[in-house]
Structures are given as structure tokens and as C-alpha cells.
Short mmCIF file of N, CA and C in Angstrom, two decimals:
data_model
loop_
_atom_site.label_atom_id
_atom_site.label_comp_id
_atom_site.label_asym_id
_atom_site.label_seq_id
_atom_site.Cartn_x
_atom_site.Cartn_y
_atom_site.Cartn_z
N MET A 1 3.52 109.87 -52.83
CA MET A 1 4.85 109.84 -53.37
C MET A 1 5.18 108.53 -53.38
N ALA A 2 5.99 108.12 -54.52
CA ALA A 2 6.40 107.06 -54.48
C ALA A 2 7.82 107.18 -54.49
N LYS A 3 8.76 106.18 -53.87
CA LYS A 3 10.20 106.18 -53.99
C LYS A 3 10.66 105.32 -55.41
N VAL A 4 11.33 105.71 -56.55
CA VAL A 4 11.37 105.24 -57.82
C VAL A 4 13.34 105.07 -57.50
N LYS A 5 13.73 103.53 -58.18
CA LYS A 5 15.04 103.17 -57.87
C LYS A 5 14.63 103.02 -59.60
N VAL A 6 16.13 103.44 -59.86
CA VAL A 6 16.37 103.25 -61.68
C VAL A 6 17.54 102.29 -61.65
N HIS A 7 18.00 100.87 -62.04
CA HIS A 7 19.43 100.51 -62.02
C HIS A 7 19.42 100.33 -63.69
N VAL A 8 20.71 100.91 -63.99
CA VAL A 8 21.09 101.21 -65.37
C VAL A 8 22.14 100.11 -65.46
N PHE A 9 22.62 99.22 -66.48
CA PHE A 9 23.66 98.73 -66.97
C PHE A 9 24.22 98.20 -68.17
N LEU A 10 25.15 97.67 -68.68
CA LEU A 10 25.70 97.85 -69.91
C LEU A 10 25.00 96.38 -70.10
N LYS A 11 24.37 96.38 -71.25
CA LYS A 11 23.64 95.19 -71.76
C LYS A 11 25.11 93.88 -72.22
N PRO A 12 24.74 92.95 -72.27
CA PRO A 12 25.34 91.36 -72.29
C PRO A 12 26.22 91.62 -73.75
N GLY A 13 27.70 91.51 -73.53
CA GLY A 13 28.49 91.55 -74.73
C GLY A 13 28.70 93.26 -75.07
N VAL A 14 28.56 94.31 -74.36
CA VAL A 14 29.29 95.14 -74.21
C VAL A 14 30.14 95.40 -73.55
N LEU A 15 31.54 95.87 -74.11
CA LEU A 15 32.65 95.51 -72.98
C LEU A 15 32.86 96.59 -71.76
N ASP A 16 32.96 96.12 -70.63
CA ASP A 16 32.34 97.04 -69.73
C ASP A 16 34.10 97.16 -68.94
N VAL A 17 34.36 98.65 -69.23
CA VAL A 17 36.00 99.08 -69.07
C VAL A 17 35.83 98.97 -67.56
N GLN A 18 35.28 99.64 -67.10
CA GLN A 18 34.96 100.09 -65.14
C GLN A 18 34.83 98.69 -64.76
N GLY A 19 34.30 97.98 -65.42
CA GLY A 19 34.10 96.53 -64.50
C GLY A 19 34.99 95.91 -64.83
N LYS A 20 36.11 95.69 -65.86
CA LYS A 20 37.20 94.84 -65.89
C LYS A 20 38.30 95.55 -65.12
N ALA A 21 38.35 96.83 -64.86
CA ALA A 21 39.30 97.87 -64.36
C ALA A 21 39.29 97.31 -62.69
N VAL A 22 37.49 97.33 -61.93
CA VAL A 22 37.24 96.55 -60.83
C VAL A 22 38.02 95.59 -60.54
N GLU A 23 37.40 94.94 -61.65
CA GLU A 23 38.14 93.06 -60.97
C GLU A 23 39.34 92.90 -61.19
N GLY A 24 40.12 93.58 -62.27
CA GLY A 24 41.84 93.58 -61.80
C GLY A 24 42.16 93.77 -60.77
N ALA A 25 41.49 95.19 -59.97
CA ALA A 25 42.14 95.49 -58.72
C ALA A 25 41.86 94.37 -57.88
N LEU A 26 40.48 94.35 -57.60
CA LEU A 26 40.23 93.17 -56.85
C LEU A 26 40.81 91.92 -56.74
N LYS A 27 40.93 91.64 -58.23
CA LYS A 27 42.38 90.21 -58.16
C LYS A 27 43.54 90.29 -57.61
N GLY A 28 44.33 91.77 -57.89
CA GLY A 28 45.34 92.35 -57.52
C GLY A 28 45.18 92.06 -55.91
N LEU A 29 44.38 92.07 -55.49
CA LEU A 29 44.37 92.64 -53.75
C LEU A 29 43.87 90.80 -52.97
N GLY A 30 43.98 89.96 -53.83
CA GLY A 30 43.74 88.58 -53.58
C GLY A 30 42.39 88.26 -53.25
N TRP A 31 41.34 88.65 -54.04
CA TRP A 31 39.93 88.20 -54.13
C TRP A 31 39.62 87.35 -55.54
N GLY A 32 39.21 86.27 -55.61
CA GLY A 32 39.08 85.37 -56.72
C GLY A 32 37.51 85.86 -56.97
N VAL A 33 37.65 87.05 -58.13
CA VAL A 33 36.08 87.46 -58.62
C VAL A 33 36.23 87.38 -60.52
N SER A 34 35.15 87.20 -60.56
CA SER A 34 35.34 87.04 -62.33
C SER A 34 33.93 87.58 -62.94
N ASP A 35 33.97 88.39 -63.86
CA ASP A 35 32.71 88.64 -64.49
C ASP A 35 32.27 89.95 -63.80
N ALA A 36 32.80 90.93 -63.14
CA ALA A 36 32.58 92.12 -62.53
C ALA A 36 32.00 93.20 -63.50
N ARG A 37 31.01 94.21 -63.33
CA ARG A 37 30.34 94.39 -64.14
C ARG A 37 29.83 95.83 -63.33
N VAL A 38 29.59 97.01 -63.74
CA VAL A 38 29.74 98.59 -63.07
C VAL A 38 28.21 99.20 -63.73
N GLY A 39 27.28 99.20 -62.94
CA GLY A 39 26.26 99.87 -63.67
C GLY A 39 25.73 101.49 -62.69
N LYS A 40 24.69 101.89 -62.76
CA LYS A 40 24.49 103.00 -62.08
C LYS A 40 23.31 102.70 -61.54
N LEU A 41 22.90 103.62 -60.21
CA LEU A 41 21.64 103.66 -59.42
C LEU A 41 21.16 104.75 -59.38
N ILE A 42 20.41 105.23 -59.81
CA ILE A 42 19.51 106.48 -60.13
C ILE A 42 18.05 106.43 -58.94
N GLU A 43 17.96 106.70 -58.03
CA GLU A 43 17.21 106.86 -56.71
C GLU A 43 16.35 108.18 -57.14
N PHE A 44 14.92 108.74 -57.18
CA PHE A 44 14.54 109.72 -56.62
C PHE A 44 12.74 109.46 -56.26
N ASP A 45 12.22 110.61 -55.77
CA ASP A 45 10.79 110.28 -55.26
C ASP A 45 9.85 110.92 -56.12
N PHE A 46 8.74 110.60 -56.41
CA PHE A 46 8.14 110.85 -57.68
C PHE A 46 6.57 111.09 -56.95
N ASP A 47 6.30 112.48 -57.46
CA ASP A 47 5.00 112.76 -57.12
C ASP A 47 3.72 112.91 -58.15
N GLY A 48 3.39 112.23 -58.75
CA GLY A 48 2.48 111.76 -59.95
C GLY A 48 1.82 110.46 -60.36
N GLU A 49 0.95 110.60 -61.21
CA GLU A 49 0.49 109.25 -61.64
C GLU A 49 1.13 108.36 -62.29
N ASP A 50 1.33 106.54 -62.24
CA ASP A 50 1.38 106.07 -62.99
C ASP A 50 3.54 105.63 -62.88
N PRO A 51 3.97 105.79 -61.40
CA PRO A 51 5.77 106.17 -61.41
C PRO A 51 6.10 105.32 -62.23
N ALA A 52 5.96 103.84 -62.19
CA ALA A 52 6.53 103.06 -63.12
C ALA A 52 6.63 103.39 -64.96
N GLY A 53 5.52 103.44 -65.21
CA GLY A 53 5.42 104.27 -66.51
C GLY A 53 6.50 105.37 -66.79
N GLU A 54 5.96 106.42 -66.35
CA GLU A 54 6.59 107.51 -66.21
C GLU A 54 8.01 107.66 -65.96
N ALA A 55 8.76 106.45 -64.72
CA ALA A 55 10.08 105.96 -65.01
C ALA A 55 10.36 105.51 -66.25
N LYS A 56 10.15 104.75 -66.84
CA LYS A 56 10.49 104.10 -68.13
C LYS A 56 10.57 105.09 -69.18
N LYS A 57 9.64 106.19 -69.38
CA LYS A 57 9.90 107.23 -70.28
C LYS A 57 11.04 108.07 -70.02
N MET A 58 11.26 108.11 -68.83
CA MET A 58 12.56 109.02 -68.38
C MET A 58 13.51 108.17 -69.02
N CYS A 59 13.91 106.93 -68.29
CA CYS A 59 14.82 105.86 -69.47
C CYS A 59 15.33 106.08 -70.77
N GLU A 60 13.95 105.55 -71.08
CA GLU A 60 14.10 105.97 -73.01
C GLU A 60 14.34 107.27 -73.26
N THR A 61 13.96 108.49 -72.39
CA THR A 61 14.36 109.82 -73.30
C THR A 61 15.68 110.51 -72.76
N LEU A 62 16.17 109.52 -71.25
CA LEU A 62 17.23 110.29 -70.64
C LEU A 62 18.30 109.89 -69.88
N LEU A 63 17.94 108.73 -68.85
CA LEU A 63 18.53 107.75 -68.08
C LEU A 63 19.16 106.79 -68.62
N ALA A 64 18.82 106.10 -69.59
CA ALA A 64 19.79 105.45 -70.30
C ALA A 64 19.96 105.14 -71.89
N ASN A 65 21.16 105.19 -72.03
CA ASN A 65 21.35 104.59 -73.95
C ASN A 65 21.01 103.46 -74.09
N THR A 66 19.87 103.33 -74.44
CA THR A 66 19.24 101.91 -74.33
C THR A 66 19.60 101.25 -75.69
N VAL A 67 20.51 101.72 -76.81
CA VAL A 67 21.62 101.42 -77.56
C VAL A 67 22.51 100.26 -77.12
N ILE A 68 23.14 100.67 -75.98
CA ILE A 68 24.20 99.63 -75.12
C ILE A 68 23.66 99.65 -73.68
N GLU A 69 22.63 100.18 -73.18
CA GLU A 69 22.52 99.87 -72.06
C GLU A 69 20.58 99.10 -71.61
N SER A 70 20.76 98.22 -70.59
CA SER A 70 19.56 97.93 -70.06
C SER A 70 19.13 98.69 -68.99
N TYR A 71 18.03 98.71 -68.20
CA TYR A 71 17.37 99.38 -67.11
C TYR A 71 16.57 98.20 -66.70
N ARG A 72 16.38 98.75 -65.15
CA ARG A 72 15.21 98.16 -64.41
C ARG A 72 14.92 99.41 -63.50
N VAL A 73 13.44 99.01 -63.61
CA VAL A 73 12.57 100.54 -62.66
C VAL A 73 11.99 99.51 -61.20
N GLU A 74 12.52 99.77 -60.23
CA GLU A 74 11.80 99.38 -58.74
C GLU A 74 10.85 100.74 -58.22
N VAL A 75 9.89 100.53 -58.19
CA VAL A 75 8.77 101.17 -57.43
C VAL A 75 8.29 100.79 -55.94
N ALA A 76 8.77 101.61 -54.67
CA ALA A 76 8.14 101.36 -53.64
C ALA A 76 6.97 102.47 -52.91
#
């Protein structure tokens, strides 16, 4: 059984409204931050062959909107 982590994030150039809200809130609290981006982390156990390849298929099919999002797969 493999532990799989999928990181999904907006592609560069796509407006990240949540990231801007987080950045504004942190600045309002006194922290000097910039270019905040918000993404998703999806973790699951996978019991099968080629967990990295299958996770990529999952991303292309369901987990990521590949028009505006990129993803990275980690297998442990």
C-alpha cells in the first residue's frame, strides 16, 4: 500500500482570490507577506500497481481542473 499526496494549485497568471484575501488579512495583522497562493492537498492510501501513474490519471480525470490548475504527485 502506498501513501499518495496530490498537491493542486492554480497555474501562474490565474487570479487566486483566496490567496489575495489571505495576503490582505496577514498584512492587516502586521506581517509583511506577498504573493500568497492557496491550494489543495489531497492524501490517500492506494492499494494497486503504479500509484504515481494512477494518481496522475485521477488528477486528469477528477482531482484537478487542468485548464487553470497544475498538480504534483508524491508517493511514499
